[in-house]
CSV table of C-alpha atoms in Angstrom, one decimal:
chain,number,residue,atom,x,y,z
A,18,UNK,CA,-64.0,139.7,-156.4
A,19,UNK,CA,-66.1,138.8,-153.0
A,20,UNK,CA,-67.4,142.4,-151.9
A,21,UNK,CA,-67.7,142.7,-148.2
A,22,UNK,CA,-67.9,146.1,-147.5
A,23,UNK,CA,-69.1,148.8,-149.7
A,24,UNK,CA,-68.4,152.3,-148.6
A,25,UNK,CA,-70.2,155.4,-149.7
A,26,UNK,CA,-68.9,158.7,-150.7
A,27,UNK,CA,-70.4,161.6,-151.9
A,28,UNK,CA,-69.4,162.7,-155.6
A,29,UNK,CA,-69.6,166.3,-154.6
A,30,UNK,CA,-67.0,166.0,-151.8
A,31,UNK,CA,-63.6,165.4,-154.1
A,32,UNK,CA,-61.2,165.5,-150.9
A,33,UNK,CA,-63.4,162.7,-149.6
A,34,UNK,CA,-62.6,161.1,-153.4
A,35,UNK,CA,-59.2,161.6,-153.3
A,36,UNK,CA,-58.8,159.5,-149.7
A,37,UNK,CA,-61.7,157.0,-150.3
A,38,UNK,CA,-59.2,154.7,-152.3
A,39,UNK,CA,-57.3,153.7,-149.4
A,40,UNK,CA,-59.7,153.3,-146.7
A,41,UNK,CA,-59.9,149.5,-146.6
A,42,UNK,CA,-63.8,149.2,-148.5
A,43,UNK,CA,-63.5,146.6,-151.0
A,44,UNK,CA,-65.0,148.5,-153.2
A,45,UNK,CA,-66.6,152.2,-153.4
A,46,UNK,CA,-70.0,153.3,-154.3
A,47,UNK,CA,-69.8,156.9,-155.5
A,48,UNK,CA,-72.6,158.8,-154.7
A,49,UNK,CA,-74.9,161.0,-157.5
A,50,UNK,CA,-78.2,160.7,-155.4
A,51,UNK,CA,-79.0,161.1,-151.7
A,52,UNK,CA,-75.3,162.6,-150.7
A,53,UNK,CA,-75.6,165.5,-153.5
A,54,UNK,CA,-77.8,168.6,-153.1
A,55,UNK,CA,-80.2,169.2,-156.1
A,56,UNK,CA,-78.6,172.1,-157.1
A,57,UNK,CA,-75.4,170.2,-157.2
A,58,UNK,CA,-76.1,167.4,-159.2
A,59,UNK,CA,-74.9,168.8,-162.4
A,60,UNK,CA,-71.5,169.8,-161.3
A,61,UNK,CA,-71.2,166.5,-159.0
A,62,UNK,CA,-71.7,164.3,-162.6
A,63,UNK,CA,-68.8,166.3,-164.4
A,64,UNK,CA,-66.8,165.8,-160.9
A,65,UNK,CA,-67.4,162.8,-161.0
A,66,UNK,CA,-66.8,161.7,-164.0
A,67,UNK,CA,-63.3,163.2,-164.6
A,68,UNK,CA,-62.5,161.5,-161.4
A,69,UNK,CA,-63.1,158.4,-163.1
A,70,UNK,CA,-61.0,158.8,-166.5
A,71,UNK,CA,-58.0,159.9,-164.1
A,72,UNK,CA,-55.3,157.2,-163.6
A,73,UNK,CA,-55.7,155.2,-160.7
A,74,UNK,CA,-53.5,152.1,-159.1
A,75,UNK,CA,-55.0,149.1,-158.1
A,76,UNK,CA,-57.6,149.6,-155.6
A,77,UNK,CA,-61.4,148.6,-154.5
A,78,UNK,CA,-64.2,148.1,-157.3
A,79,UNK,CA,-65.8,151.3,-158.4
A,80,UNK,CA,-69.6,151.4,-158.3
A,81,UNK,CA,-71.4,154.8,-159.0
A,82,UNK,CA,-74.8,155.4,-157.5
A,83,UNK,CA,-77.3,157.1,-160.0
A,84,UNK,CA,-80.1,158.8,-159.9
A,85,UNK,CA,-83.7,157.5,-161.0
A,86,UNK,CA,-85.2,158.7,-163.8
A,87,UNK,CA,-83.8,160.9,-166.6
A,88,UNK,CA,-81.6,162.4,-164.4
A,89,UNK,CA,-80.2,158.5,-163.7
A,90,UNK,CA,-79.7,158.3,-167.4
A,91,UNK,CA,-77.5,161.6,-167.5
A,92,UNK,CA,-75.6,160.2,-164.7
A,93,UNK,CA,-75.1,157.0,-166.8
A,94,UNK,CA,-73.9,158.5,-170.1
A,95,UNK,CA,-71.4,160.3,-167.9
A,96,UNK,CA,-69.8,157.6,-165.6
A,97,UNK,CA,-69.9,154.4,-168.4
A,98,UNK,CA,-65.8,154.4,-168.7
A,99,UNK,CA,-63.4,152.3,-168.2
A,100,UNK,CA,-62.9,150.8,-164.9
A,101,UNK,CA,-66.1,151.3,-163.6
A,102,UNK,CA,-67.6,148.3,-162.1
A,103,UNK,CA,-71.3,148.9,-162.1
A,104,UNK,CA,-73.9,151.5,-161.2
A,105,UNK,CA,-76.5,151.0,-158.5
A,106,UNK,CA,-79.8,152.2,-159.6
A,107,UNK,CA,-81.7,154.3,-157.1
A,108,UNK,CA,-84.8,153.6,-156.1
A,109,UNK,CA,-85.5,150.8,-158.8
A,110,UNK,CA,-89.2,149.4,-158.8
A,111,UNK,CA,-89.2,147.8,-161.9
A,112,UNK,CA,-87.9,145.3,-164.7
A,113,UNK,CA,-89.2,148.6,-167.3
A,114,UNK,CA,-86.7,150.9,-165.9
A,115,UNK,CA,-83.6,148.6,-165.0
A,116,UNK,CA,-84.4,147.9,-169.7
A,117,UNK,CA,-84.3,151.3,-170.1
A,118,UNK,CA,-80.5,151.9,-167.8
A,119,UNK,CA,-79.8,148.6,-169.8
A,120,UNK,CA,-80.3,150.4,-173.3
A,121,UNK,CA,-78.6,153.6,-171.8
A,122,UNK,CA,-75.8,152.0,-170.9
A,123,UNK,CA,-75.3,150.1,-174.1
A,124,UNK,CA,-75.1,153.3,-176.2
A,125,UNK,CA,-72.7,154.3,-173.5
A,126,UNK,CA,-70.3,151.6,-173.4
A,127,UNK,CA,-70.5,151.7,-177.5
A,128,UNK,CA,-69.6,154.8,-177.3
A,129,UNK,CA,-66.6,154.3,-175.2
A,130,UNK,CA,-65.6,151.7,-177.2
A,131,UNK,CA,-66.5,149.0,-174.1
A,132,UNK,CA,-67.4,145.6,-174.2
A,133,UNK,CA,-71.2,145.0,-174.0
A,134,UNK,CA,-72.7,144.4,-171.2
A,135,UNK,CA,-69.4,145.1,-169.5
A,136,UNK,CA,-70.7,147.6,-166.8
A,137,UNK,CA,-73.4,145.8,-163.9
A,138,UNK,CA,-76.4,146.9,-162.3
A,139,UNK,CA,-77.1,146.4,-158.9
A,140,UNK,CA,-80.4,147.9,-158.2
A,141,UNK,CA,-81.5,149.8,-154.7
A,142,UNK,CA,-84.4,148.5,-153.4
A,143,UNK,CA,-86.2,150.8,-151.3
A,144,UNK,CA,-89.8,150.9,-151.2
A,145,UNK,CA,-92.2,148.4,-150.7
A,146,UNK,CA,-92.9,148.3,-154.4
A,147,UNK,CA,-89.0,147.2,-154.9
A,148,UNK,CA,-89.1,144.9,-152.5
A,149,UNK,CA,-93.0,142.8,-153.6
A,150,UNK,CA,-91.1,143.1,-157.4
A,151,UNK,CA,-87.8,141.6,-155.8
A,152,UNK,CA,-88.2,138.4,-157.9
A,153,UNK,CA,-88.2,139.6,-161.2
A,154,UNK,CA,-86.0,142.7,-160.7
A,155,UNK,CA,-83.5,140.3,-159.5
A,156,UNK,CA,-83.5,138.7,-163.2
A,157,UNK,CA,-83.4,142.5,-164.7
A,158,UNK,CA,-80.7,142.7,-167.5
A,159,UNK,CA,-77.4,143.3,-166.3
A,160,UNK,CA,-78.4,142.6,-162.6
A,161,UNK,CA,-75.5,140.9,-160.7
A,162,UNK,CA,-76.3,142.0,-157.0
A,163,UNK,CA,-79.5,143.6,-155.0
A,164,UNK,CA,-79.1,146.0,-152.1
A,165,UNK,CA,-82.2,146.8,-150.1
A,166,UNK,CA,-82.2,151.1,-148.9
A,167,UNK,CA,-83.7,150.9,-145.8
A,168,UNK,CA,-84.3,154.3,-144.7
A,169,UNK,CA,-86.7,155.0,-147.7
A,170,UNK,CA,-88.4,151.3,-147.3
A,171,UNK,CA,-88.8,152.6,-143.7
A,172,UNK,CA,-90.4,155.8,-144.6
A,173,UNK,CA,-92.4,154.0,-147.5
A,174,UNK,CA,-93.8,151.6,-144.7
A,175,UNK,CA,-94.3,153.6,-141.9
A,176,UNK,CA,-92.1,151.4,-139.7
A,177,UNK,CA,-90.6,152.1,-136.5
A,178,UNK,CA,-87.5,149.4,-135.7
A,179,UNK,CA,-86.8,148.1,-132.7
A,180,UNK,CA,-83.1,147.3,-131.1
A,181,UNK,CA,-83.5,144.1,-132.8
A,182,UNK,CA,-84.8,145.3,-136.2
A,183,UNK,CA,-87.5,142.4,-137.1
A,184,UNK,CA,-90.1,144.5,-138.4
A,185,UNK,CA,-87.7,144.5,-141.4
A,186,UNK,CA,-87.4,140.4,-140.9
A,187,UNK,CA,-89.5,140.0,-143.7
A,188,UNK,CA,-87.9,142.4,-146.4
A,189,UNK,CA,-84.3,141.2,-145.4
A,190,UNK,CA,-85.3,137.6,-146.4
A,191,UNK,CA,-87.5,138.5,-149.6
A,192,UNK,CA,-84.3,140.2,-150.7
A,193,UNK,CA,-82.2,137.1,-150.0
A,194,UNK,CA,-84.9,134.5,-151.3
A,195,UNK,CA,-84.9,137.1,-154.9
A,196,UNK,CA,-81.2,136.7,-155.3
A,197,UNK,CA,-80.5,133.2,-154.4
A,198,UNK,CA,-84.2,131.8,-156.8
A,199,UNK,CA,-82.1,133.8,-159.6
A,200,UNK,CA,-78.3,132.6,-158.8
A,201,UNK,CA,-77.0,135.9,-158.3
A,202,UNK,CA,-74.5,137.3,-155.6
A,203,UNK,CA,-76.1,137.2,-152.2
A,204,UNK,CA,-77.1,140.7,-151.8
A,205,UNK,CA,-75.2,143.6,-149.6
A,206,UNK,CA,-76.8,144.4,-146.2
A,207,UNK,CA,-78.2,147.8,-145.3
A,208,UNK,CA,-76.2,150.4,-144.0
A,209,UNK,CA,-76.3,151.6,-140.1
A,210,UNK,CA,-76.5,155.1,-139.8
A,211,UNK,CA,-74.9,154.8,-136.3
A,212,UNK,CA,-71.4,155.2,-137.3
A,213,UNK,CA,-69.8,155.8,-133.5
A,214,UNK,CA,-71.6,152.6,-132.0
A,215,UNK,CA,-69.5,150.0,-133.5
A,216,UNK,CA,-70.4,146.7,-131.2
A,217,UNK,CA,-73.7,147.6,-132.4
A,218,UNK,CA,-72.7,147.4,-135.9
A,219,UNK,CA,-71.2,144.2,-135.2
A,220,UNK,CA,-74.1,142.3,-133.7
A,221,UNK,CA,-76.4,143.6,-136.6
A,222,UNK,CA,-74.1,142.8,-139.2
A,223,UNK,CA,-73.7,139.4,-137.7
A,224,UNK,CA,-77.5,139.5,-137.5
A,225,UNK,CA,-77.6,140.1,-141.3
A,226,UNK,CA,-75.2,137.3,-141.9
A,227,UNK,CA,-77.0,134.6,-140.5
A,228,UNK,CA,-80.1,136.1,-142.5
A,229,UNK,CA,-77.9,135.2,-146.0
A,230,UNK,CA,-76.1,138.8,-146.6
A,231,UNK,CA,-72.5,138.2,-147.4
A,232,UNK,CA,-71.3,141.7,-147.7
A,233,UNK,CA,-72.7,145.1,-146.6
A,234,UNK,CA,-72.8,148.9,-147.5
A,235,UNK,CA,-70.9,151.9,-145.3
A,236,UNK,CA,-71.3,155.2,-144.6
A,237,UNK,CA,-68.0,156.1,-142.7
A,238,UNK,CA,-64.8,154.9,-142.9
A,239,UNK,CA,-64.8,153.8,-139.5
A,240,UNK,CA,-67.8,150.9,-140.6
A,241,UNK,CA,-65.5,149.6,-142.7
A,242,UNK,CA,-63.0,147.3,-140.9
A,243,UNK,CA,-65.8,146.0,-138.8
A,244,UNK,CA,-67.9,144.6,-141.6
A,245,UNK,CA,-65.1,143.2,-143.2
A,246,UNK,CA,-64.1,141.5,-140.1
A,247,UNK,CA,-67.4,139.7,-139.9
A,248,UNK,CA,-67.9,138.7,-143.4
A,249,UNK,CA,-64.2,137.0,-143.7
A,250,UNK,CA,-63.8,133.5,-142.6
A,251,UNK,CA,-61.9,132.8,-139.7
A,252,UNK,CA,-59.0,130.1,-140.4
A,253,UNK,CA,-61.1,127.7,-137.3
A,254,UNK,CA,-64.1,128.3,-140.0
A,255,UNK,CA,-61.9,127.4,-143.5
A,256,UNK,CA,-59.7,124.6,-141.6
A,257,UNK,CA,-63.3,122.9,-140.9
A,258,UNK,CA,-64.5,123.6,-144.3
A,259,UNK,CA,-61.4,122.0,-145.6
A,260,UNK,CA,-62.0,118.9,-143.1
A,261,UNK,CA,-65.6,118.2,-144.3
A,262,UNK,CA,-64.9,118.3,-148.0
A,263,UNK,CA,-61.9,115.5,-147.5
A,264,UNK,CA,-64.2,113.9,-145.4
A,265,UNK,CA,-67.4,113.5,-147.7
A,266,UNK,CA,-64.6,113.3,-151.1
A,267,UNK,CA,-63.0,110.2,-149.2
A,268,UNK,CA,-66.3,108.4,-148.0
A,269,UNK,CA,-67.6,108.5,-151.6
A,270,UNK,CA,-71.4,108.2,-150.1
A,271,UNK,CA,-73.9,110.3,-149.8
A,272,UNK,CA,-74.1,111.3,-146.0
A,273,UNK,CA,-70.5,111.5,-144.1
A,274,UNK,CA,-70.1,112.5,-140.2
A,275,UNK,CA,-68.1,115.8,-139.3
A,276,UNK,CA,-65.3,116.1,-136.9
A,277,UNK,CA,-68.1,116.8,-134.3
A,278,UNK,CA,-70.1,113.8,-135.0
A,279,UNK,CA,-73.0,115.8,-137.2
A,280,UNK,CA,-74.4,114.1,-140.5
A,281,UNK,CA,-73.0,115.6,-143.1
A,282,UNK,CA,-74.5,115.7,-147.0
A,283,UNK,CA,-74.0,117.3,-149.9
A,284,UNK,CA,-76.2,120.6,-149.0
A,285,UNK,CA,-73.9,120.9,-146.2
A,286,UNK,CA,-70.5,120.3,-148.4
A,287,UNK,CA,-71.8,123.1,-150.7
A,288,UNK,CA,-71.9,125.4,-148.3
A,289,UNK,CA,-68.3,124.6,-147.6
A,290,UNK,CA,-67.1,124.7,-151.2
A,291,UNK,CA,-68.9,127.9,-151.3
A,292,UNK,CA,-67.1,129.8,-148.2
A,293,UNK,CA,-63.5,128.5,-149.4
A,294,UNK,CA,-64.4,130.1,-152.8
């Protein structure tokens, strides 16, 4: 399934559980780390977790955000049930630690009588230790996706953003140039912490677009339709997909000219194949 938009919600709130489902977010990422209090963290996991086992229709994909560390590896051994999706490891730095959730979570799914390997990891990038080690988390065990946490990384680097947000330029595309170098997913964008300002949204998630993002995370509901919006191909953008491909197919040579008179090749037909997919 293509993830667009990835919304948040915190796995102490269960009234914000209960309506998450049917807020439009292609899929969820429930929330064990930053959203829950300390003191909370124990009661959130059981929460949590018994939300999971409940029945539940058809709906978005269910991620679960962990915590680092031991108390990540708790949080594992709870969630690792059917219908869970992946976790998203906090705060991940390293190949060591994305082996060790890899070893957790294969006692886990045992355990639960899963398939191996059947639960991904999408690991949360947010330091400027994640981000130099970008390349070889990205072919971690399990990995299927990065996401780069840019409130931390902004903390970590001491970096004040401007309305335009290119003192992250260079993170953004390390991120990108990590996931594509090992063939996974292109990774989800940052969130915007400005939930009311929703043009603004748009123009950054568009930003993030053109930068090689092809989906992005949420914080409010309201984010949602908006980044969906901008990461689904409009039927001008799919009909000229279409064209090219028939185009280059019929010519049967290595260069072909668009319905706009641009020289096409294959790079170009790729990209097609790859937004009608």
């Amino acid at each position: 399934m293509v993830i667009r938009s990835a919304l948040y919600v915190p796995g102490d709130q269960p009234d914000k559980l209960a309506r998450a489902l049917d807020r439009g977010a292609d899929s969820l990422i429930v929330d064990l780390e930053d959203a829950v209090l300390p003191a909370h963290k124990a009661a959130a996991r059981a929460a949590v977790a018994g939300w999971l086992r409940a029945p539940r229709p058809g709906g978005p994909e269910i991620y679960v955000r962990v915590n680092p560390g031991e108390a990540g590896h708790e949080d594992l051994r709870a969630v690792a049930v059917r219908g869970v999706r992946g976790v998203c490891v906090a705060k991940t730095e390293s190949v060591a630690e994305l082996e060790a959730v890899d070893a957790v979570l294969t006692a886990a799914e045992a355990a639960e009588g899963l398939p191996g390997g059947s639960i991904a990891v999408c690991p949360l990038l947010e330091s400027a230790a994640a981000v130099l080690s970008a390349p070889e988390i990205a072919r971690g065990p399990r990995v299927s996706r990065l996401q780069i946490g840019e409130a931390d990384l902004r903390a970590d680097l001491g970096v004040e953003t401007g309305p335009d947000e290119r003192e992250l330029l260079w993170a953004r595309s390390q991120v990108v140039l990590a996931s594509a170098a090992a063939r996974l997913t292109p990774p989800l964008a940052p969130v915007s912490t400005d939930f009311r300002d929703l043009e603004a949204l748009r123009a950054s998630t568009l930003a993030l677009k053109r930068l090689g993002f092809r989906g992005r995370a949420c914080i409010h509901p309201a984010q949602v339709s908006v980044v969906n919006e901008v990461f689904t191909p409009t039927d001008e953008e799919l009909g000229e997909a279409r064209d090219l491909i028939a185009r280059f197919e019929a010519a049967g040579t290595g260069v072909v000219t668009d319905a706009r008179g641009r020289m096409v090749d294959e790079a170009v037909v790729r990209a097609a194949r790859r937004l009608l997919s």
